[in-house]
Amino acid sequence: MDIEREEKTIKKKYKRINITEPLDFNSYSSNLDEKQQWCNILSIDGGGIPGIIPAIWLMELERQIRRPISSIVDVIADTSTEYFGSATLSDAKSELVIPAVKSGGSVTDIFTRFNSHQDSTKNFCLTDILMCTTAAPTYFPAYQFNSSVYVDGGVQANIPAMIAYDHASKSYPHYDRNRVRLLSLGTGDYVPDPLNLNANRNLLFWARNHQSVFKILMDGPQNNIDLHLNSVLGDNCYRWQIWLENPIDLDDIQDKSINRLIDLAHGHLEEMEAYDNRHRLGCLIEKFRS
């Protein structure tokens, strides 16, 4: 059985194709302002360059449904790994939830499309918001915006799924908490050991391992969110994550690292299909489109 599974995965690997057909951008765009049966939430972890992983997954979703993600998703939460443009929050087709931390780490501001509709002074340019939420400490300088200084939203919300869930329940009280589907996409994780008891933790140690230490500080408290949301949503919680044997830094732009991320992302989808479990792509598309 394992051999058959392996053969199936190998065949799919050689059948990978790029999106060649145009997407239907005139398709229905979800709107939580109207009463509907289900609320579909998409959450994307922070991660810098490893954000290639969820990008590949979303590309495959769009390739199969031939429509933009906004046609099946009501709320999108993201931090650290982003896209750029001249649009404002109110231009988004789906509800956006983007956290950014004010310098000092004590306050997290949540930028949303909902707030931009309620108050025109909060209809910020997406470029400014994304500069705030991608200002990862030790990688980029803090970003000054709207009389405040911001750093990466991943400092306090590297897995923004819970923020998206809470935002939807508070901002759109008409929707049923029992009819929520969540697709939470990770950017790859591993179990680092820079803090082992035998290590000589002098200044040189911290300097050499600052990226691993930073990742621990960002991911540690957030990993409990997976367990909590899974207990709340049960079978309606879909968590896709890849466990790495070796870390890939947020700023690693080497060709070999990028190719590795692309291969891992495709491989994860193919493995899910091969195992035919409830997280497989076809099953998820069927539920999200229903």
Short mmCIF file of N, CA and C in Angstrom, two decimals, residues 13-88:
data_model
loop_
_atom_site.label_atom_id
_atom_site.label_comp_id
_atom_site.label_asym_id
_atom_site.label_seq_id
_atom_site.Cartn_x
_atom_site.Cartn_y
_atom_site.Cartn_z
N LYS A 13 3.74 14.40 -9.16
CA LYS A 13 4.84 15.36 -9.19
C LYS A 13 5.21 15.72 -10.62
N TYR A 14 5.15 14.75 -11.51
CA TYR A 14 5.51 15.00 -12.90
C TYR A 14 4.37 15.63 -13.70
N LYS A 15 3.19 15.69 -13.10
CA LYS A 15 2.05 16.29 -13.79
C LYS A 15 1.77 17.71 -13.35
N ARG A 16 2.64 18.25 -12.52
CA ARG A 16 2.43 19.62 -12.06
C ARG A 16 2.40 20.58 -13.24
N ILE A 17 1.40 21.47 -13.21
CA ILE A 17 1.29 22.45 -14.29
C ILE A 17 1.04 23.81 -13.70
N ASN A 18 1.36 24.84 -14.45
CA ASN A 18 1.09 26.21 -14.03
C ASN A 18 -0.30 26.62 -14.47
N ILE A 19 -0.80 27.71 -13.87
CA ILE A 19 -2.10 28.22 -14.27
C ILE A 19 -1.95 28.83 -15.66
N THR A 20 -2.64 28.25 -16.63
CA THR A 20 -2.56 28.77 -17.99
C THR A 20 -3.89 29.38 -18.43
N GLU A 21 -4.98 29.01 -17.78
CA GLU A 21 -6.28 29.56 -18.13
C GLU A 21 -6.57 30.76 -17.24
N PRO A 22 -7.15 31.82 -17.80
CA PRO A 22 -7.46 33.01 -16.99
C PRO A 22 -8.52 32.71 -15.95
N LEU A 23 -8.40 33.37 -14.80
CA LEU A 23 -9.38 33.19 -13.74
C LEU A 23 -10.61 34.03 -14.03
N ASP A 24 -11.74 33.60 -13.52
CA ASP A 24 -12.99 34.33 -13.69
C ASP A 24 -13.12 35.34 -12.57
N PHE A 25 -12.72 36.58 -12.83
CA PHE A 25 -12.76 37.61 -11.80
C PHE A 25 -14.15 38.23 -11.65
N ASN A 26 -15.09 37.79 -12.47
CA ASN A 26 -16.47 38.27 -12.34
C ASN A 26 -17.31 37.34 -11.48
N SER A 27 -16.68 36.31 -10.94
CA SER A 27 -17.41 35.36 -10.10
C SER A 27 -17.80 36.00 -8.78
N TYR A 28 -18.69 35.36 -8.09
CA TYR A 28 -19.24 35.90 -6.85
C TYR A 28 -18.17 36.18 -5.82
N SER A 29 -18.24 37.36 -5.25
CA SER A 29 -17.33 37.73 -4.17
C SER A 29 -18.08 37.66 -2.86
N SER A 30 -17.56 36.89 -1.91
CA SER A 30 -18.25 36.70 -0.64
C SER A 30 -18.45 38.01 0.09
N ASN A 31 -19.53 38.09 0.85
CA ASN A 31 -19.84 39.32 1.57
C ASN A 31 -20.53 38.97 2.87
N LEU A 32 -19.85 39.20 3.97
CA LEU A 32 -20.41 38.88 5.28
C LEU A 32 -21.50 39.85 5.70
N ASP A 33 -21.68 40.94 4.95
CA ASP A 33 -22.74 41.88 5.30
C ASP A 33 -24.11 41.27 5.03
N GLU A 34 -24.15 40.24 4.21
CA GLU A 34 -25.40 39.58 3.89
C GLU A 34 -25.49 38.25 4.63
N LYS A 35 -26.72 37.86 4.94
CA LYS A 35 -26.95 36.60 5.65
C LYS A 35 -26.55 35.43 4.76
N GLN A 36 -25.77 34.53 5.26
CA GLN A 36 -25.37 33.36 4.50
C GLN A 36 -25.21 32.18 5.44
N GLN A 37 -25.13 30.99 4.86
CA GLN A 37 -25.12 29.79 5.67
C GLN A 37 -23.79 29.54 6.37
N TRP A 38 -22.70 29.79 5.67
CA TRP A 38 -21.38 29.50 6.22
C TRP A 38 -20.47 30.71 6.12
N CYS A 39 -19.54 30.80 7.07
CA CYS A 39 -18.49 31.82 7.04
C CYS A 39 -17.17 31.09 6.82
N ASN A 40 -16.51 31.34 5.70
CA ASN A 40 -15.24 30.71 5.37
C ASN A 40 -14.09 31.66 5.67
N ILE A 41 -13.16 31.23 6.51
CA ILE A 41 -12.03 32.06 6.92
C ILE A 41 -10.73 31.46 6.40
N LEU A 42 -9.89 32.31 5.82
CA LEU A 42 -8.55 31.92 5.39
C LEU A 42 -7.53 32.66 6.24
N SER A 43 -6.65 31.91 6.89
CA SER A 43 -5.59 32.50 7.71
C SER A 43 -4.23 32.05 7.18
N ILE A 44 -3.31 33.00 7.00
CA ILE A 44 -1.98 32.69 6.49
C ILE A 44 -0.94 33.13 7.50
N ASP A 45 -0.11 32.20 7.94
CA ASP A 45 0.93 32.51 8.92
C ASP A 45 1.95 33.50 8.35
N GLY A 46 2.65 34.18 9.26
CA GLY A 46 3.80 34.97 8.85
C GLY A 46 4.98 34.06 8.58
N GLY A 47 5.97 34.58 7.85
CA GLY A 47 7.11 33.71 7.60
C GLY A 47 8.15 34.22 6.63
N GLY A 48 7.93 35.37 6.01
CA GLY A 48 8.91 35.87 5.06
C GLY A 48 8.97 35.01 3.81
N ILE A 49 10.17 34.67 3.36
CA ILE A 49 10.36 33.87 2.15
C ILE A 49 9.60 32.54 2.20
N PRO A 50 9.53 31.84 3.35
CA PRO A 50 8.74 30.61 3.40
C PRO A 50 7.25 30.81 3.09
N GLY A 51 6.83 32.07 2.95
CA GLY A 51 5.46 32.34 2.51
C GLY A 51 5.20 31.82 1.11
N ILE A 52 6.25 31.37 0.44
CA ILE A 52 6.08 30.71 -0.86
C ILE A 52 5.19 29.48 -0.70
N ILE A 53 5.27 28.82 0.45
CA ILE A 53 4.50 27.59 0.68
C ILE A 53 3.00 27.85 0.57
N PRO A 54 2.41 28.75 1.37
CA PRO A 54 0.98 29.00 1.22
C PRO A 54 0.64 29.63 -0.13
N ALA A 55 1.57 30.36 -0.74
CA ALA A 55 1.32 30.94 -2.06
C ALA A 55 1.09 29.84 -3.09
N ILE A 56 1.90 28.78 -3.01
CA ILE A 56 1.73 27.64 -3.92
C ILE A 56 0.39 26.96 -3.66
N TRP A 57 0.03 26.80 -2.40
CA TRP A 57 -1.25 26.16 -2.06
C TRP A 57 -2.43 26.96 -2.60
N LEU A 58 -2.38 28.27 -2.43
CA LEU A 58 -3.46 29.12 -2.92
C LEU A 58 -3.51 29.11 -4.45
N MET A 59 -2.35 29.07 -5.08
CA MET A 59 -2.30 28.98 -6.54
C MET A 59 -2.98 27.71 -7.02
N GLU A 60 -2.75 26.61 -6.30
CA GLU A 60 -3.36 25.34 -6.69
C GLU A 60 -4.87 25.37 -6.46
N LEU A 61 -5.30 26.01 -5.37
CA LEU A 61 -6.74 26.17 -5.15
C LEU A 61 -7.39 26.93 -6.30
N GLU A 62 -6.77 28.04 -6.68
CA GLU A 62 -7.32 28.85 -7.77
C GLU A 62 -7.26 28.09 -9.10
N ARG A 63 -6.22 27.31 -9.29
CA ARG A 63 -6.11 26.54 -10.53
C ARG A 63 -7.25 25.55 -10.67
N GLN A 64 -7.64 24.95 -9.55
CA GLN A 64 -8.68 23.93 -9.61
C GLN A 64 -10.08 24.51 -9.69
N ILE A 65 -10.31 25.64 -9.02
CA ILE A 65 -11.66 26.22 -9.06
C ILE A 65 -11.81 27.25 -10.18
N ARG A 66 -10.68 27.63 -10.82
CA ARG A 66 -10.68 28.59 -11.91
C ARG A 66 -11.29 29.93 -11.51
N ARG A 67 -11.15 30.27 -10.26
CA ARG A 67 -11.68 31.54 -9.76
C ARG A 67 -10.73 32.05 -8.69
N PRO A 68 -10.75 33.34 -8.40
CA PRO A 68 -9.91 33.87 -7.33
C PRO A 68 -10.37 33.37 -5.97
N ILE A 69 -9.47 33.34 -5.02
CA ILE A 69 -9.79 32.86 -3.68
C ILE A 69 -10.95 33.65 -3.06
N SER A 70 -11.07 34.92 -3.43
CA SER A 70 -12.13 35.76 -2.85
C SER A 70 -13.52 35.24 -3.16
N SER A 71 -13.64 34.35 -4.15
CA SER A 71 -14.96 33.82 -4.50
C SER A 71 -15.46 32.77 -3.52
N ILE A 72 -14.55 32.20 -2.70
CA ILE A 72 -14.99 31.18 -1.75
C ILE A 72 -14.64 31.53 -0.31
N VAL A 73 -13.94 32.64 -0.10
CA VAL A 73 -13.49 33.02 1.25
C VAL A 73 -14.12 34.34 1.66
N ASP A 74 -14.57 34.41 2.92
CA ASP A 74 -15.22 35.61 3.43
C ASP A 74 -14.26 36.50 4.21
N VAL A 75 -13.35 35.89 4.97
CA VAL A 75 -12.41 36.64 5.80
C VAL A 75 -11.00 36.13 5.53
N ILE A 76 -10.06 37.06 5.31
CA ILE A 76 -8.66 36.70 5.09
C ILE A 76 -7.80 37.39 6.13
N ALA A 77 -7.03 36.60 6.88
CA ALA A 77 -6.11 37.14 7.89
C ALA A 77 -4.70 36.77 7.49
N ASP A 78 -3.80 37.74 7.57
CA ASP A 78 -2.43 37.50 7.13
C ASP A 78 -1.48 38.43 7.86
N THR A 79 -0.24 38.01 7.98
CA THR A 79 0.79 38.84 8.59
C THR A 79 2.15 38.42 8.06
N SER A 80 3.05 39.37 7.91
CA SER A 80 4.44 39.13 7.50
C SER A 80 4.61 38.78 6.02
N THR A 81 3.81 37.87 5.49
CA THR A 81 3.96 37.47 4.10
C THR A 81 2.84 38.11 3.31
N GLU A 82 3.15 39.03 2.44
CA GLU A 82 2.11 39.86 1.85
C GLU A 82 2.30 40.11 0.37
N TYR A 83 1.39 40.89 -0.16
CA TYR A 83 1.38 41.33 -1.55
C TYR A 83 1.34 42.84 -1.52
N PHE A 84 1.67 43.50 -2.64
CA PHE A 84 1.70 44.96 -2.67
C PHE A 84 0.80 45.50 -3.76
N GLY A 85 0.37 46.72 -3.59
CA GLY A 85 -0.49 47.38 -4.57
C GLY A 85 -0.86 48.76 -4.10
N SER A 86 -1.61 49.49 -4.90
CA SER A 86 -2.01 50.85 -4.55
C SER A 86 -3.41 50.90 -3.98
N ALA A 87 -4.05 49.78 -3.82
CA ALA A 87 -5.43 49.74 -3.35
C ALA A 87 -5.52 50.06 -1.86
N THR A 88 -6.73 50.41 -1.41
CA THR A 88 -6.99 50.66 0.00
C THR A 88 -7.78 49.50 0.58
#
